[in-house]
């Protein structure tokens, strides 16, 4: 989704340049619409990423120094469970 947001930002900038060069309000409103759509998409993406990172029972997502859920002492390799 970040790539789509960046593409919308580039399109919005291009529309802004066109609006300034032509002096047309229609192009300026197009720029505003595209930029608002990009901002909404970025917000949705950020909220979805935050929600996915806080799911309980999931290991940490690539953060150095953090560990996933602890293993039970009974399931260590070499334990004598069935004897």
GROMACS .gro file of N, CA and C in nm:
model
  249
    1UNK      N    1   0.082  -0.120   0.000
    1UNK     CA    2   0.000   0.000   0.000
    1UNK      C    3   0.086   0.126   0.000
    2UNK      N    4   0.206   0.113   0.053
    2UNK     CA    5   0.294   0.229   0.057
    2UNK      C    6   0.331   0.274  -0.084
    3UNK      N    7   0.348   0.179  -0.175
    3UNK     CA    8   0.381   0.213  -0.313
    3UNK      C    9   0.266   0.290  -0.378
    4UNK      N   10   0.144   0.249  -0.350
    4UNK     CA   11   0.027   0.319  -0.406
    4UNK      C   12   0.019   0.460  -0.347
    5UNK      N   13   0.049   0.473  -0.219
    5UNK     CA   14   0.047   0.605  -0.156
    5UNK      C   15   0.153   0.696  -0.218
    6UNK      N   16   0.271   0.642  -0.241
    6UNK     CA   17   0.377   0.722  -0.305
    6UNK      C   18   0.339   0.761  -0.448
    7UNK      N   19   0.274   0.669  -0.519
    7UNK     CA   20   0.229   0.700  -0.654
    7UNK      C   21   0.123   0.811  -0.653
    8UNK      N   22   0.031   0.804  -0.556
    8UNK     CA   23  -0.069   0.910  -0.545
    8UNK      C   24  -0.005   1.044  -0.510
    9UNK      N   25   0.099   1.043  -0.428
    9UNK     CA   26   0.168   1.167  -0.396
    9UNK      C   27   0.235   1.225  -0.521
   10UNK      N   28   0.293   1.140  -0.605
   10UNK     CA   29   0.356   1.187  -0.728
   10UNK      C   30   0.252   1.243  -0.825
   11UNK      N   31   0.138   1.176  -0.836
   11UNK     CA   32   0.030   1.226  -0.923
   11UNK      C   33  -0.023   1.359  -0.870
   12UNK      N   34  -0.038   1.369  -0.738
   12UNK     CA   35  -0.084   1.494  -0.678
   12UNK      C   36   0.012   1.608  -0.704
   13UNK      N   37   0.142   1.580  -0.694
   13UNK     CA   38   0.241   1.683  -0.724
   13UNK      C   39   0.235   1.725  -0.870
   14UNK      N   40   0.220   1.628  -0.959
   14UNK     CA   41   0.210   1.661  -1.102
   14UNK      C   42   0.086   1.746  -1.129
   15UNK      N   43  -0.024   1.712  -1.064
   15UNK     CA   44  -0.145   1.793  -1.082
   15UNK      C   45  -0.127   1.933  -1.026
   16UNK      N   46  -0.053   1.946  -0.917
   16UNK     CA   47  -0.025   2.078  -0.862
   16UNK      C   48   0.058   2.162  -0.959
   17UNK      N   49   0.156   2.101  -1.019
   17UNK     CA   50   0.239   2.172  -1.117
   17UNK      C   51   0.155   2.216  -1.236
   18UNK      N   52   0.070   2.126  -1.284
   18UNK     CA   53  -0.017   2.161  -1.397
   18UNK      C   54  -0.112   2.273  -1.359
   19UNK      N   55  -0.167   2.267  -1.238
   19UNK     CA   56  -0.260   2.371  -1.192
   19UNK      C   57  -0.189   2.506  -1.183
   20UNK      N   58  -0.066   2.507  -1.137
   20UNK     CA   59   0.007   2.634  -1.128
   20UNK      C   60   0.046   2.688  -1.265
   21UNK      N   61   0.078   2.599  -1.357
   21UNK     CA   62   0.119   2.643  -1.491
   21UNK      C   63   0.000   2.694  -1.572
   22UNK      N   64  -0.115   2.631  -1.556
   22UNK     CA   65  -0.230   2.671  -1.637
   22UNK      C   66  -0.319   2.772  -1.565
   23UNK      N   67  -0.308   2.780  -1.434
   23UNK     CA   68  -0.394   2.870  -1.358
   23UNK      C   69  -0.537   2.820  -1.348
   24UNK      N   70  -0.555   2.689  -1.363
   24UNK     CA   71  -0.688   2.631  -1.361
   24UNK      C   72  -0.721   2.577  -1.222
   25UNK      N   73  -0.840   2.610  -1.175
   25UNK     CA   74  -0.885   2.563  -1.044
   25UNK      C   75  -0.922   2.415  -1.050
   26UNK      N   76  -0.963   2.368  -1.165
   26UNK     CA   77  -1.003   2.227  -1.179
   26UNK      C   78  -0.885   2.136  -1.151
   27UNK      N   79  -0.767   2.168  -1.203
   27UNK     CA   80  -0.648   2.088  -1.177
   27UNK      C   81  -0.608   2.094  -1.030
   28UNK      N   82  -0.627   2.209  -0.968
   28UNK     CA   83  -0.595   2.223  -0.826
   28UNK      C   84  -0.688   2.136  -0.740
   29UNK      N   85  -0.816   2.134  -0.774
   29UNK     CA   86  -0.908   2.047  -0.701
   29UNK      C   87  -0.874   1.900  -0.724
   30UNK      N   88  -0.831   1.867  -0.844
   30UNK     CA   89  -0.786   1.729  -0.870
   30UNK      C   90  -0.668   1.692  -0.783
   31UNK      N   91  -0.576   1.786  -0.766
   31UNK     CA   92  -0.461   1.765  -0.679
   31UNK      C   93  -0.506   1.741  -0.536
   32UNK      N   94  -0.600   1.820  -0.489
   32UNK     CA   95  -0.650   1.806  -0.352
   32UNK      C   96  -0.716   1.670  -0.334
   33UNK      N   97  -0.797   1.628  -0.429
   33UNK     CA   98  -0.867   1.499  -0.419
   33UNK      C   99  -0.767   1.384  -0.415
   34UNK      N  100  -0.668   1.388  -0.502
   34UNK     CA  101  -0.568   1.281  -0.507
   34UNK      C  102  -0.486   1.278  -0.378
   35UNK      N  103  -0.450   1.393  -0.326
   35UNK     CA  104  -0.371   1.398  -0.203
   35UNK      C  105  -0.452   1.352  -0.082
   36UNK      N  106  -0.578   1.385  -0.076
   36UNK     CA  107  -0.663   1.338   0.034
   36UNK      C  108  -0.679   1.185   0.025
   37UNK      N  109  -0.695   1.133  -0.095
   37UNK     CA  110  -0.706   0.987  -0.111
   37UNK      C  111  -0.577   0.919  -0.066
   38UNK      N  112  -0.463   0.976  -0.099
   38UNK     CA  113  -0.336   0.921  -0.055
   38UNK      C  114  -0.320   0.926   0.096
   39UNK      N  115  -0.363   1.035   0.157
   39UNK     CA  116  -0.354   1.048   0.303
   39UNK      C  117  -0.444   0.947   0.373
   40UNK      N  118  -0.564   0.926   0.320
   40UNK     CA  119  -0.655   0.827   0.379
   40UNK      C  120  -0.596   0.688   0.365
   41UNK      N  121  -0.539   0.657   0.249
   41UNK     CA  122  -0.478   0.526   0.227
   41UNK      C  123  -0.360   0.504   0.321
   42UNK      N  124  -0.280   0.608   0.342
   42UNK     CA  125  -0.166   0.598   0.433
   42UNK      C  126  -0.213   0.576   0.576
   43UNK      N  127  -0.319   0.644   0.616
   43UNK     CA  128  -0.374   0.629   0.750
   43UNK      C  129  -0.429   0.488   0.771
   44UNK      N  130  -0.501   0.436   0.673
   44UNK     CA  131  -0.555   0.301   0.682
   44UNK      C  132  -0.442   0.199   0.691
   45UNK      N  133  -0.339   0.219   0.612
   45UNK     CA  134  -0.224   0.129   0.615
   45UNK      C  135  -0.154   0.132   0.750
   46UNK      N  136  -0.137   0.250   0.806
   46UNK     CA  137  -0.071   0.262   0.936
   46UNK      C  138  -0.155   0.198   1.047
   47UNK      N  139  -0.285   0.218   1.044
   47UNK     CA  140  -0.372   0.158   1.146
   47UNK      C  141  -0.376   0.006   1.132
   48UNK      N  142  -0.376  -0.045   1.011
   48UNK     CA  143  -0.376  -0.190   0.990
   48UNK      C  144  -0.243  -0.250   1.035
   49UNK      N  145  -0.133  -0.181   1.012
   49UNK     CA  146  -0.004  -0.230   1.057
   49UNK      C  147   0.007  -0.229   1.207
   50UNK      N  148  -0.048  -0.128   1.272
   50UNK     CA  149  -0.045  -0.121   1.417
   50UNK      C  150  -0.132  -0.230   1.478
   51UNK      N  151  -0.247  -0.256   1.417
   51UNK     CA  152  -0.337  -0.359   1.467
   51UNK      C  153  -0.274  -0.497   1.451
   52UNK      N  154  -0.205  -0.520   1.339
   52UNK     CA  155  -0.141  -0.650   1.316
   52UNK      C  156  -0.023  -0.671   1.410
   53UNK      N  157   0.043  -0.565   1.452
   53UNK     CA  158   0.159  -0.578   1.540
   53UNK      C  159   0.118  -0.605   1.684
   54UNK      N  160  -0.005  -0.575   1.722
   54UNK     CA  161  -0.048  -0.593   1.860
   54UNK      C  162  -0.135  -0.716   1.881
   55UNK      N  163  -0.135  -0.810   1.787
   55UNK     CA  164  -0.214  -0.931   1.802
   55UNK      C  165  -0.148  -1.017   1.911
   56UNK      N  166  -0.221  -1.055   2.016
   56UNK     CA  167  -0.160  -1.134   2.123
   56UNK      C  168  -0.124  -1.274   2.076
   57UNK      N  169  -0.016  -1.327   2.130
   57UNK     CA  170   0.028  -1.461   2.094
   57UNK      C  171   0.118  -1.466   1.973
   58UNK      N  172   0.140  -1.354   1.909
   58UNK     CA  173   0.226  -1.350   1.792
   58UNK      C  174   0.367  -1.309   1.836
   59UNK      N  175   0.471  -1.367   1.776
   59UNK     CA  176   0.606  -1.323   1.809
   59UNK      C  177   0.632  -1.182   1.758
   60UNK      N  178   0.732  -1.118   1.813
   60UNK     CA  179   0.768  -0.982   1.771
   60UNK      C  180   0.808  -0.985   1.624
   61UNK      N  181   0.774  -0.881   1.553
   61UNK     CA  182   0.795  -0.879   1.408
   61UNK      C  183   0.928  -0.813   1.372
   62UNK      N  184   1.036  -0.885   1.383
   62UNK     CA  185   1.164  -0.839   1.334
   62UNK      C  186   1.230  -0.731   1.418
   63UNK      N  187   1.190  -0.714   1.542
   63UNK     CA  188   1.252  -0.613   1.626
   63UNK      C  189   1.369  -0.678   1.697
   64UNK      N  190   1.492  -0.628   1.677
   64UNK     CA  191   1.607  -0.690   1.741
   64UNK      C  192   1.598  -0.681   1.892
   65UNK      N  193   1.636  -0.786   1.959
   65UNK     CA  194   1.638  -0.786   2.103
   65UNK      C  195   1.509  -0.836   2.167
   66UNK      N  196   1.402  -0.847   2.091
   66UNK     CA  197   1.277  -0.899   2.145
   66UNK      C  198   1.264  -1.046   2.112
   67UNK      N  199   1.202  -1.119   2.203
   67UNK     CA  200   1.185  -1.262   2.183
   67UNK      C  201   1.037  -1.295   2.171
   68UNK      N  202   1.009  -1.405   2.108
   68UNK     CA  203   0.872  -1.450   2.093
   68UNK      C  204   0.821  -1.511   2.222
   69UNK      N  205   0.707  -1.580   2.217
   69UNK     CA  206   0.652  -1.642   2.337
   69UNK      C  207   0.745  -1.750   2.392
   70UNK      N  208   0.750  -1.762   2.523
   70UNK     CA  209   0.837  -1.860   2.586
   70UNK      C  210   0.783  -2.000   2.563
   71UNK      N  211   0.876  -2.095   2.551
   71UNK     CA  212   0.837  -2.234   2.535
   71UNK      C  213   0.816  -2.297   2.672
   72UNK      N  214   0.730  -2.398   2.678
   72UNK     CA  215   0.710  -2.471   2.802
   72UNK      C  216   0.834  -2.555   2.834
   73UNK      N  217   0.861  -2.573   2.961
   73UNK     CA  218   0.977  -2.653   3.002
   73UNK      C  219   0.957  -2.800   2.967
   74UNK      N  220   0.831  -2.845   2.954
   74UNK     CA  221   0.802  -2.985   2.927
   74UNK      C  222   0.828  -3.024   2.782
   75UNK      N  223   0.838  -2.928   2.692
   75UNK     CA  224   0.852  -2.961   2.550
   75UNK      C  225   0.994  -2.942   2.500
   76UNK      N  226   1.091  -2.934   2.590
   76UNK     CA  227   1.229  -2.919   2.545
   76UNK      C  228   1.278  -3.050   2.487
   77UNK      N  229   1.366  -3.045   2.386
   77UNK     CA  230   1.416  -3.170   2.328
   77UNK      C  231   1.491  -3.251   2.432
   78UNK      N  232   1.470  -3.381   2.431
   78UNK     CA  233   1.539  -3.470   2.522
   78UNK      C  234   1.468  -3.491   2.655
   79UNK      N  235   1.349  -3.433   2.670
   79UNK     CA  236   1.277  -3.454   2.796
   79UNK      C  237   1.212  -3.592   2.795
   80UNK      N  238   1.197  -3.649   2.912
   80UNK     CA  239   1.138  -3.783   2.925
   80UNK      C  240   0.993  -3.769   2.962
   81UNK      N  241   0.905  -3.755   2.862
   81UNK     CA  242   0.763  -3.736   2.889
   81UNK      C  243   0.689  -3.868   2.904
   82UNK      N  244   0.722  -3.965   2.823
   82UNK     CA  245   0.644  -4.087   2.821
   82UNK      C  246   0.700  -4.199   2.904
   83UNK      N  247   0.809  -4.181   2.975
   83UNK     CA  248   0.870  -4.291   3.048
   83UNK      C  249   0.814  -4.310   3.181
   0.00000   0.00000   0.00000
